[in-house]
Amino acid sequence: MTDRAPPSTGSTPSTESGPADEEYAEAYSEGYGEGLREAFREVLSHVGRGHTVGEIRVLVESRLARLRDDVAAKRRSVLAPPRRPAWGSLLRPPEAARAEVDPIPRLARGTSYLFREDRPRHAVTFVSRSGGEYGRVLCVSTNPPEFPNVPRNRVEVLRLALPTPGIGASEGELDPGGLGGRIKEATEAGGGALVYLDALEVMSTEYSLDTALKFVNFVTAQVARTGSAFVASVDPGTLEERDLRRLQRSFNIVS
């Protein structure tokens, strides 16, 4: 019988891929860890500024929408790194790191947002922050709010006509069909339009809930097609739970 060969006591690696795999895993885990640290630092910075849960959600959604561009920018910086030390950004004091985070979210073109709130507050702030980037801001409201950061000559108030038997609409008031026509015209013009709506409850009461939902679906489809944006505010206590769910399904982002 042939004696079995004694087990090898050497530590020679079987292939040359081991060290390379180890180096790849190390680089990947470092990058993954830094990505998580950056994300959590950004969320904490928003919390530290006193943003509400709804505002933080919108901020995160906005950041996720431009994530592909951020990754591409990071890749370019790695391929052609700046002259300062690569670890410089990690050694900055916490205050400097927080200052780099843009506290003002930007409306993503082609997107619709629904704010559930008892009074239009966060939706108005959201429009005011980014409305100036659009050719027009169309405000559909029975009590139009002010948008401090938007030039007045870009804001057009569209008033909903309240149907009264035997009496036509007052001058300047539009039914849902007329509102849709004006919105179509503005969103297809140069620069697009930002549509603000806080008259959903009135529209569903004076016309019907189905009419209000059809109007919302028209606007969401129109802004998606034209690269415009849609922001609506609704008091969830004015709708049945089933109807509120139907409304929410029409929007890209619900806060």
XYZ file of N, CA and C in Angstrom:
765
model
N 0.835 -1.206 0.000
C 0.000 0.000 0.000
C 0.865 1.250 0.000
N 0.357 2.251 -0.643
C 1.112 3.513 -0.702
C 0.738 4.386 0.472
N 1.767 4.861 1.163
C 1.475 5.736 2.312
C 0.802 7.014 1.850
N -0.184 7.446 2.676
C -0.873 8.698 2.361
C 0.093 9.860 2.555
N 0.060 10.788 1.619
C 0.970 11.927 1.716
C 0.632 12.749 2.942
N 1.662 13.152 3.671
C 1.406 13.953 4.882
C 0.765 15.275 4.511
N -0.084 15.796 5.394
C -0.739 17.082 5.106
C 0.292 18.180 4.996
N -0.011 19.108 4.124
C 0.919 20.209 3.921
C 0.875 21.161 5.102
N 2.012 21.623 5.525
C 2.084 22.573 6.641
C 2.392 23.969 6.156
N 2.506 24.136 4.825
C 2.830 25.456 4.296
C 1.610 26.371 4.306
N 1.864 27.632 4.097
C 0.778 28.619 4.082
C 0.704 29.332 2.752
N 1.178 28.660 1.702
C 1.173 29.274 0.376
C -0.252 29.433 -0.119
N -0.665 30.619 -0.538
C -2.044 30.801 -1.029
C -2.280 29.988 -2.284
N -3.494 29.499 -2.445
C -3.812 28.642 -3.575
C -3.812 29.409 -4.885
N -4.234 30.686 -4.867
C -4.260 31.507 -6.082
C -3.805 32.899 -5.728
N -3.632 33.686 -6.737
C -3.220 35.056 -6.508
C -4.421 35.991 -6.349
N -5.646 35.429 -6.454
C -6.829 36.271 -6.380
C -7.203 36.623 -4.947
N -6.678 35.861 -3.973
C -7.006 36.114 -2.580
C -6.715 37.534 -2.154
N -5.462 37.989 -2.249
C -5.155 39.360 -1.840
C -5.959 40.397 -2.609
N -6.163 40.159 -3.919
C -6.936 41.115 -4.711
C -8.381 41.185 -4.213
N -8.958 40.014 -3.909
C -10.317 39.991 -3.381
C -10.390 40.711 -2.039
N -9.388 40.500 -1.221
C -9.349 41.155 0.083
C -9.269 42.671 -0.066
N -8.457 43.117 -1.007
C -8.318 44.548 -1.238
C -9.629 45.144 -1.753
N -10.291 44.410 -2.650
C -11.575 44.877 -3.187
C -12.623 44.964 -2.077
N -12.680 43.913 -1.237
C -13.661 43.896 -0.150
C -13.405 45.031 0.829
N -12.140 45.297 1.097
C -11.793 46.368 2.023
C -12.214 47.727 1.471
N -11.924 47.957 0.175
C -12.285 49.229 -0.441
C -13.810 49.394 -0.503
N -14.498 48.305 -0.841
C -15.950 48.362 -0.934
C -16.574 48.654 0.428
N -16.105 47.952 1.466
C -16.681 48.157 2.794
C -16.403 49.549 3.315
N -15.227 50.093 3.015
C -14.916 51.456 3.436
C -15.855 52.461 2.753
N -16.046 52.278 1.437
C -16.946 53.176 0.716
C -18.380 53.055 1.198
N -18.814 51.816 1.461
C -20.176 51.592 1.946
C -20.371 52.243 3.313
N -19.367 52.060 4.185
C -19.451 52.656 5.510
C -19.492 54.166 5.456
N -18.682 54.771 4.587
C -18.679 56.225 4.466
C -20.001 56.740 3.916
N -20.610 55.972 2.975
C -21.912 56.363 2.454
C -22.976 56.379 3.544
N -22.965 55.358 4.411
C -23.919 55.319 5.515
C -23.684 56.472 6.485
N -22.413 56.748 6.796
C -22.115 57.845 7.717
C -22.614 59.172 7.162
N -22.390 59.395 5.865
C -22.830 60.647 5.248
C -24.346 60.773 5.275
N -25.048 59.669 4.996
C -26.514 59.710 4.987
C -27.069 60.026 6.373
N -26.524 59.354 7.412
C -27.013 59.591 8.763
C -26.656 60.993 9.253
N -25.472 61.489 8.868
C -25.106 62.852 9.255
C -26.088 63.852 8.651
N -26.490 63.609 7.399
C -27.418 64.531 6.747
C -28.782 64.508 7.415
N -29.291 63.314 7.751
C -30.585 63.222 8.426
C -30.531 63.918 9.790
N -29.442 63.694 10.550
C -29.293 64.341 11.854
C -29.241 65.858 11.727
N -28.621 66.341 10.647
C -28.556 67.789 10.457
C -29.950 68.370 10.246
N -30.817 67.649 9.514
C -32.189 68.115 9.318
C -32.960 68.111 10.644
N -32.763 67.062 11.443
C -33.433 66.986 12.748
C -32.974 68.143 13.627
N -31.664 68.441 13.594
C -31.117 69.521 14.406
C -31.654 70.876 14.035
N -32.085 71.041 12.804
C -32.646 72.324 12.362
C -34.124 72.460 12.710
N -34.714 71.431 13.287
C -36.108 71.525 13.711
C -37.122 71.179 12.643
N -36.687 70.520 11.549
C -37.643 70.139 10.508
C -38.633 69.116 11.062
N -39.852 69.174 10.569
C -40.861 68.186 10.949
C -40.596 66.873 10.204
N -41.317 65.830 10.637
C -41.163 64.529 9.972
C -41.528 64.639 8.496
N -42.602 65.373 8.197
C -43.004 65.539 6.798
C -41.952 66.241 5.978
N -41.349 67.295 6.548
C -40.313 68.029 5.819
C -39.082 67.158 5.595
N -38.705 66.377 6.624
C -37.546 65.495 6.476
C -37.812 64.465 5.392
N -39.023 63.960 5.319
C -39.351 62.977 4.283
C -39.178 63.589 2.897
N -39.652 64.830 2.738
C -39.524 65.497 1.445
C -38.056 65.736 1.112
N -37.259 66.137 2.114
C -35.827 66.349 1.905
C -35.142 65.067 1.438
N -35.481 63.959 2.100
C -34.857 62.676 1.741
C -35.303 62.244 0.349
N -36.596 62.392 0.041
C -37.077 62.025 -1.284
C -36.376 62.861 -2.362
N -36.197 64.157 -2.059
C -35.515 65.027 -3.023
C -34.082 64.586 -3.241
N -33.414 64.206 -2.141
C -32.024 63.747 -2.254
C -31.942 62.437 -3.028
N -32.888 61.535 -2.784
C -32.898 60.261 -3.506
C -33.117 60.482 -4.999
N -33.916 61.495 -5.345
C -34.202 61.764 -6.749
C -32.950 62.172 -7.524
N -31.994 62.796 -6.825
C -30.769 63.219 -7.514
C -29.566 62.363 -7.127
N -29.828 61.181 -6.567
C -28.750 60.321 -6.106
C -27.819 59.896 -7.241
N -28.398 59.587 -8.407
C -27.576 59.145 -9.535
C -26.568 60.234 -9.922
N -27.005 61.508 -9.915
C -26.094 62.602 -10.247
C -25.004 62.750 -9.186
N -25.370 62.561 -7.903
C -24.378 62.659 -6.832
C -23.313 61.577 -6.964
N -23.760 60.353 -7.302
C -22.805 59.250 -7.462
C -21.877 59.517 -8.640
N -22.443 60.036 -9.736
C -21.609 60.351 -10.904
C -20.583 61.420 -10.562
N -20.985 62.426 -9.774
C -20.046 63.476 -9.381
C -18.946 62.920 -8.488
N -19.319 62.020 -7.573
C -18.313 61.399 -6.705
C -17.343 60.568 -7.520
N -17.835 59.850 -8.532
C -16.956 59.033 -9.371
C -15.953 59.914 -10.119
N -16.449 61.055 -10.654
C -15.537 61.957 -11.356
C -14.471 62.506 -10.424
N -14.859 62.788 -9.175
C -13.882 63.329 -8.236
C -12.823 62.302 -7.861
N -13.211 61.014 -7.887
C -12.236 59.969 -7.588
C -11.286 59.768 -8.760
N -11.831 59.823 -9.987
C -10.984 59.660 -11.162
C -10.033 60.836 -11.343
N -10.475 62.027 -10.955
C -9.618 63.209 -11.052
C -9.678 63.934 -9.717
N -9.030 63.402 -8.689
C -9.149 63.938 -7.339
C -8.564 65.338 -7.218
N -9.106 66.146 -6.318
C -8.563 67.478 -6.098
C -7.181 67.397 -5.459
N -6.477 68.497 -5.469
C -5.117 68.498 -4.950
C -5.060 68.410 -3.433
N -6.145 68.795 -2.756
C -6.109 68.709 -1.308
C -6.142 67.247 -0.887
N -5.700 66.918 0.326
C -5.672 65.524 0.777
C -7.040 64.869 0.692
N -7.051 63.602 0.269
C -8.315 62.892 0.074
C -9.102 62.750 1.362
N -8.396 62.714 2.515
C -9.073 62.527 3.792
C -9.539 63.856 4.382
N -9.321 64.965 3.660
C -9.661 66.264 4.217
C -11.133 66.397 4.560
N -12.010 65.873 3.699
C -13.446 66.019 3.944
C -13.889 65.265 5.187
N -13.139 64.198 5.543
C -13.521 63.411 6.709
C -13.021 64.044 8.002
N -12.046 64.939 7.893
C -11.454 65.531 9.078
C -12.019 66.906 9.403
N -12.999 67.377 8.625
C -13.594 68.663 8.918
C -14.380 68.595 10.215
N -14.497 69.711 10.931
C -15.325 69.716 12.143
C -16.777 69.504 11.796
N -17.583 68.977 12.732
C -18.993 68.679 12.449
C -19.760 69.872 11.916
N -19.465 71.122 12.389
C -20.203 72.275 11.929
C -20.023 72.487 10.437
N -18.782 72.303 9.951
C -18.529 72.483 8.527
C -19.247 71.429 7.716
N -19.281 70.197 8.229
C -19.954 69.117 7.498
C -21.444 69.403 7.392
N -22.025 69.944 8.485
C -23.454 70.239 8.443
C -23.750 71.390 7.503
N -22.815 72.338 7.403
C -23.057 73.504 6.555
C -23.131 73.135 5.085
N -22.564 71.979 4.708
C -22.570 71.570 3.311
C -23.938 71.050 2.873
N -24.792 70.694 3.820
C -26.098 70.133 3.486
C -27.056 71.269 3.131
N -27.665 71.195 1.964
C -28.618 72.212 1.541
C -29.919 72.012 2.301
N -30.295 72.953 3.189
C -31.504 72.767 3.997
C -32.788 72.988 3.205
N -32.689 73.537 1.996
C -33.881 73.848 1.216
C -34.065 72.810 0.116
N -35.119 71.996 0.182
C -35.323 70.997 -0.864
C -35.744 71.649 -2.163
N -35.545 70.977 -3.234
C -35.949 71.468 -4.541
C -37.026 70.558 -5.113
N -38.037 71.181 -5.683
C -39.088 70.405 -6.329
C -38.515 69.681 -7.540
N -38.706 68.394 -7.590
C -38.254 67.627 -8.746
C -39.272 67.799 -9.870
N -38.812 68.221 -11.018
C -39.721 68.428 -12.147
C -40.398 67.112 -12.541
N -41.647 67.221 -12.922
C -42.413 66.050 -13.313
C -43.002 65.284 -12.138
N -42.903 65.860 -10.931
C -43.321 65.152 -9.718
C -44.490 65.849 -9.046
N -45.338 65.065 -8.372
C -46.490 65.608 -7.645
C -46.353 65.280 -6.161
N -46.681 66.250 -5.313
C -46.528 66.143 -3.859
C -47.863 66.430 -3.180
N -48.212 65.619 -2.194
C -49.418 65.844 -1.408
C -49.024 66.019 0.056
N -49.406 67.155 0.643
C -49.171 67.418 2.061
C -50.489 67.246 2.807
N -50.493 66.355 3.787
C -51.682 66.144 4.618
C -51.528 67.020 5.855
N -52.312 68.087 5.938
C -52.193 69.037 7.050
C -53.521 69.745 7.246
N -53.817 70.113 8.494
C -55.114 70.729 8.765
C -55.235 72.122 8.183
N -54.104 72.815 7.992
C -54.080 74.120 7.335
C -52.901 74.131 6.364
N -53.027 74.775 5.222
C -51.899 74.806 4.272
C -50.718 75.588 4.859
N -49.697 74.863 5.297
C -48.506 75.510 5.839
C -47.247 74.995 5.137
N -46.980 73.704 5.314
C -45.763 73.128 4.728
C -45.807 73.175 3.207
N -46.979 72.978 2.637
C -47.096 73.035 1.176
C -46.772 74.436 0.673
N -47.250 75.468 1.386
C -46.981 76.846 0.990
C -45.484 77.146 1.083
N -44.852 76.686 2.166
C -43.402 76.882 2.320
C -42.639 76.189 1.208
N -43.059 74.994 0.880
C -42.399 74.211 -0.159
C -42.461 74.925 -1.509
N -43.648 75.454 -1.831
C -43.810 76.175 -3.099
C -42.976 77.452 -3.090
N -42.985 78.147 -1.968
C -42.244 79.407 -1.879
C -40.752 79.190 -2.085
N -40.239 78.073 -1.627
C -38.800 77.815 -1.728
C -38.349 77.552 -3.161
N -39.193 76.919 -3.949
C -38.757 76.500 -5.287
C -39.589 77.057 -6.427
N -40.634 77.796 -6.127
C -41.530 78.271 -7.184
C -40.863 79.175 -8.191
N -39.832 79.917 -7.775
C -39.158 80.833 -8.681
C -38.422 80.151 -9.815
N -38.241 78.835 -9.736
C -37.536 78.099 -10.784
C -38.439 77.767 -11.970
N -39.731 78.064 -11.849
C -40.692 77.722 -12.890
C -41.200 78.988 -13.580
N -41.653 78.813 -14.817
C -42.148 79.966 -15.569
C -43.353 80.611 -14.915
N -44.252 79.794 -14.356
C -45.450 80.298 -13.696
C -45.735 79.470 -12.457
N -46.392 80.100 -11.483
C -46.962 79.391 -10.343
C -48.466 79.612 -10.407
N -49.213 78.535 -10.612
C -50.673 78.608 -10.676
C -51.231 78.203 -9.318
N -51.986 79.088 -8.720
C -52.508 78.865 -7.371
C -54.016 78.655 -7.445
N -54.470 77.436 -7.177
C -55.899 77.119 -7.163
C -56.338 77.080 -5.707
N -56.979 78.147 -5.259
C -57.295 78.278 -3.835
C -58.463 79.228 -3.651
N -59.289 78.971 -2.627
C -60.355 79.898 -2.279
C -59.837 80.999 -1.360
N -58.655 80.785 -0.784
C -58.022 81.789 0.063
C -56.524 81.804 -0.279
N -56.151 82.401 -1.396
C -54.778 82.298 -1.910
C -53.725 82.758 -0.901
N -52.712 81.927 -0.651
C -51.635 82.317 0.265
C -50.590 83.167 -0.450
N -49.670 83.717 0.317
C -48.535 84.441 -0.230
C -47.361 83.479 -0.383
N -46.593 83.665 -1.441
C -45.368 82.899 -1.659
C -44.205 83.903 -1.671
N -43.613 84.181 -0.507
C -42.654 85.284 -0.370
C -41.492 85.259 -1.350
N -40.992 84.082 -1.703
C -39.795 84.005 -2.541
C -40.100 83.930 -4.034
N -41.367 84.012 -4.387
C -41.759 83.923 -5.796
C -42.180 85.310 -6.282
N -41.591 85.816 -7.361
C -42.003 87.130 -7.885
C -43.515 87.164 -8.147
N -44.152 88.238 -7.734
C -45.607 88.332 -7.858
C -46.080 88.220 -9.307
N -45.258 88.715 -10.232
C -45.691 88.677 -11.639
C -45.657 87.271 -12.224
N -45.149 86.308 -11.463
C -45.163 84.914 -11.927
C -46.290 84.110 -11.302
N -47.002 84.685 -10.353
C -48.067 83.959 -9.655
C -49.421 84.319 -10.273
N -50.167 83.293 -10.636
C -51.512 83.493 -11.192
C -52.511 82.724 -10.342
N -53.443 83.443 -9.764
C -54.460 82.837 -8.909
C -55.644 82.398 -9.770
N -55.999 81.120 -9.666
C -57.143 80.567 -10.387
C -58.228 80.256 -9.364
N -59.356 80.901 -9.498
C -60.437 80.728 -8.524
C -61.467 79.719 -9.028
N -61.838 78.818 -8.127
C -62.812 77.784 -8.455
C -64.217 78.358 -8.402
N -64.953 78.165 -9.472
C -66.347 78.625 -9.506
C -67.207 77.702 -8.659
N -68.063 78.273 -7.838
C -68.975 77.492 -7.022
C -70.323 77.432 -7.736
N -70.733 76.243 -8.161
C -71.966 76.131 -8.961
C -73.202 76.519 -8.155
N -73.964 77.465 -8.704
C -75.219 77.888 -8.078
C -76.326 77.778 -9.118
N -77.375 76.997 -8.838
C -78.455 76.824 -9.832
C -79.010 78.159 -10.316
N -79.063 78.340 -11.623
C -79.628 79.535 -12.211
C -78.693 80.722 -12.252
N -77.500 80.573 -11.698
C -76.553 81.687 -11.676
C -75.237 81.216 -12.283
N -74.745 81.933 -13.262
C -73.479 81.564 -13.893
C -72.296 81.907 -13.000
N -71.140 81.442 -13.403
C -69.919 81.701 -12.645
C -69.564 83.180 -12.713
N -69.011 83.700 -11.628
C -68.564 85.086 -11.598
C -67.374 85.255 -12.524
N -67.137 86.485 -12.912
C -66.029 86.755 -13.824
C -64.707 86.335 -13.185
N -63.899 85.623 -13.935
C -62.599 85.171 -13.445
C -62.632 83.836 -12.745
N -63.817 83.288 -12.467
C -63.926 81.987 -11.817
C -64.061 80.898 -12.880
N -63.486 79.712 -12.564
C -63.460 78.611 -13.526
C -63.963 77.333 -12.873
N -64.675 76.531 -13.666
C -65.037 75.202 -13.176
C -63.836 74.283 -13.360
N -63.879 73.030 -12.867
C -62.719 72.148 -12.995
C -62.224 71.988 -14.428
N -63.148 71.960 -15.401
C -62.720 71.856 -16.793
C -61.947 73.090 -17.239
N -62.432 74.267 -16.844
C -61.729 75.504 -17.188
C -60.375 75.592 -16.507
N -60.296 75.132 -15.261
C -59.008 75.105 -14.559
C -58.028 74.200 -15.287
N -58.531 73.045 -15.721
C -57.664 72.105 -16.438
C -57.103 72.708 -17.716
N -57.935 73.462 -18.437
C -57.466 74.090 -19.670
C -56.380 75.116 -19.410
N -56.554 75.921 -18.351
C -55.530 76.929 -18.034
C -54.242 76.267 -17.573
N -54.343 75.193 -16.797
C -53.161 74.475 -16.336
C -52.428 73.832 -17.508
N -53.168 73.283 -18.438
C -52.547 72.678 -19.624
C -51.750 73.721 -20.399
N -52.339 74.890 -20.565
C -51.672 75.964 -21.305
C -50.377 76.396 -20.611
N -50.433 76.576 -19.293
C -49.267 77.071 -18.558
C -48.156 76.031 -18.462
N -48.509 74.760 -18.240
C -47.479 73.731 -18.103
C -46.770 73.449 -19.420
N -47.443 73.728 -20.538
C -46.829 73.481 -21.839
C -46.053 74.694 -22.366
N -46.106 75.798 -21.627
C -45.360 76.996 -22.026
C -43.907 76.877 -21.574
N -43.050 77.781 -22.056
C -41.642 77.745 -21.701
C -41.439 77.892 -20.204
N -40.547 77.072 -19.641
C -40.276 77.110 -18.203
C -41.205 76.261 -17.379
N -42.289 75.761 -18.006
C -43.222 74.922 -17.263
C -43.969 75.722 -16.208
N -44.646 75.012 -15.327
C -45.423 75.670 -14.272
C -45.430 74.815 -13.021
N -45.560 75.494 -11.900
C -45.759 74.813 -10.624
C -47.210 75.058 -10.236
N -47.976 73.986 -10.082
C -49.393 74.093 -9.750
C -49.568 73.854 -8.257
N -50.177 74.824 -7.569
C -50.476 74.701 -6.139
C -51.989 74.603 -5.969
N -52.434 73.639 -5.148
C -53.867 73.410 -4.953
C -54.159 73.163 -3.479
N -55.065 73.976 -2.908
C -55.532 73.684 -1.551
C -57.061 73.733 -1.478
N -57.707 73.601 -2.643
C -59.168 73.674 -2.712
C -59.795 72.315 -3.007
N -59.100 71.237 -2.654
C -59.634 69.903 -2.935
C -60.942 69.645 -2.206
N -60.992 70.058 -0.915
C -62.196 69.806 -0.136
C -63.390 70.543 -0.739
N -63.174 71.800 -1.147
C -64.258 72.582 -1.747
C -64.687 71.970 -3.068
N -63.726 71.561 -3.883
C -64.053 70.978 -5.184
C -64.859 69.693 -5.023
N -64.461 68.851 -4.061
C -65.176 67.589 -3.873
C -66.566 67.812 -3.293
N -66.737 68.894 -2.526
C -68.049 69.187 -1.938
C -68.984 69.843 -2.948
N -68.477 70.840 -3.671
C -69.310 71.607 -4.587
C -69.592 70.868 -5.894
N -68.686 70.004 -6.293
C -68.887 69.223 -7.515
C -69.103 67.762 -7.110
N -68.037 67.016 -6.965
C -68.122 65.650 -6.441
C -66.701 65.170 -6.188
N -66.581 64.146 -5.363
C -65.252 63.600 -5.093
C -64.646 63.026 -6.369
N -65.456 62.354 -7.185
C -64.936 61.792 -8.429
C -64.408 62.893 -9.347
N -65.105 64.023 -9.387
C -64.644 65.146 -10.206
C -63.306 65.659 -9.687
N -63.180 65.776 -8.360
C -61.931 66.249 -7.763
C -60.789 65.285 -8.063
N -61.051 63.985 -7.972
C -60.006 62.986 -8.244
C -59.603 63.001 -9.719
N -60.583 63.150 -10.592
C -60.260 63.227 -12.018
C -59.410 64.457 -12.315
N -59.730 65.564 -11.651
C -58.949 66.787 -11.826
C -57.512 66.566 -11.356
N -57.354 65.966 -10.185
C -56.013 65.685 -9.650
C -55.238 64.772 -10.594
N -55.886 63.727 -11.075
C -55.201 62.800 -11.982
C -54.779 63.484 -13.275
N -55.611 64.406 -13.750
C -55.240 65.166 -14.941
C -53.993 66.003 -14.683
N -53.960 66.699 -13.543
C -52.823 67.575 -13.243
C -51.541 66.761 -13.049
N -51.614 65.652 -12.324
C -50.412 64.843 -12.106
C -49.864 64.313 -13.431
N -50.743 63.885 -14.316
C -50.294 63.401 -15.623
C -49.708 64.537 -16.456
N -50.303 65.720 -16.361
C -49.843 66.856 -17.152
C -48.461 67.328 -16.705
N -48.221 67.404 -15.392
C -46.897 67.856 -14.926
C -45.825 66.807 -15.216
N -46.213 65.535 -15.164
C -45.244 64.483 -15.483
C -44.850 64.551 -16.954
N -45.805 64.878 -17.807
C -45.539 64.923 -19.248
C -44.731 66.145 -19.643
N -44.929 67.263 -18.935
C -44.307 68.526 -19.344
C -43.100 68.928 -18.499
N -42.767 68.130 -17.482
C -41.649 68.514 -16.623
C -41.992 69.669 -15.705
N -43.252 69.792 -15.353
C -43.688 70.810 -14.400
C -43.774 70.160 -13.022
N -44.500 70.750 -12.085
C -44.622 70.164 -10.743
C -45.989 70.503 -10.158
N -46.415 69.689 -9.195
C -47.751 69.828 -8.601
C -47.625 69.639 -7.095
N -48.120 70.623 -6.336
C -48.111 70.553 -4.875
C -49.525 70.799 -4.387
N -50.043 69.878 -3.575
C -51.406 70.013 -3.052
C -51.394 69.861 -1.546
N -52.336 70.544 -0.899
C -52.503 70.441 0.548
C -53.940 70.038 0.837
N -54.121 69.062 1.728
C -55.467 68.595 2.058
C -55.531 68.269 3.542
N -56.654 68.593 4.151
C -56.900 68.217 5.539
C -57.427 66.788 5.539
N -56.649 65.816 6.057
C -57.105 64.420 5.993
C -58.391 64.178 6.770
N -58.713 65.078 7.724
C -59.928 64.894 8.510
C -61.195 65.197 7.746
N -61.070 65.776 6.557
C -62.254 66.115 5.765
C -62.651 65.003 4.805
N -61.872 63.930 4.743
C -62.150 62.842 3.814
C -62.278 61.526 4.566
N -63.099 60.659 4.047
C -63.160 59.303 4.577
C -61.830 58.603 4.292
N -61.474 57.650 5.134
C -60.187 56.966 4.990
C -60.043 56.341 3.604
N -61.104 55.737 3.116
C -61.058 55.109 1.790
C -60.786 56.160 0.715
N -61.468 57.313 0.816
C -61.290 58.368 -0.178
C -59.893 58.988 -0.085
N -59.370 59.108 1.141
C -58.026 59.649 1.307
C -56.994 58.741 0.652
N -57.176 57.430 0.787
C -56.251 56.486 0.148
C -56.323 56.614 -1.370
N -57.521 56.787 -1.903
C -57.669 56.969 -3.355
C -56.934 58.222 -3.817
N -57.046 59.279 -3.033
C -56.365 60.524 -3.386
C -54.850 60.360 -3.329
N -54.360 59.726 -2.289
C -52.911 59.580 -2.112
C -52.263 58.796 -3.245
N -52.998 57.828 -3.794
C -52.436 57.015 -4.875
C -52.147 57.827 -6.131
N -52.743 59.010 -6.229
C -52.534 59.844 -7.418
C -51.204 60.587 -7.384
N -50.563 60.677 -6.219
C -49.366 61.499 -6.058
C -48.095 60.655 -5.965
N -46.988 61.225 -6.428
C -45.703 60.546 -6.320
C -45.205 60.508 -4.877
N -45.378 61.636 -4.170
C -44.871 61.761 -2.805
C -45.974 62.257 -1.914
N -46.204 61.569 -0.773
C -47.214 61.956 0.189
C -46.536 62.204 1.528
N -46.811 63.350 2.108
C -46.177 63.704 3.377
C -47.227 63.950 4.453
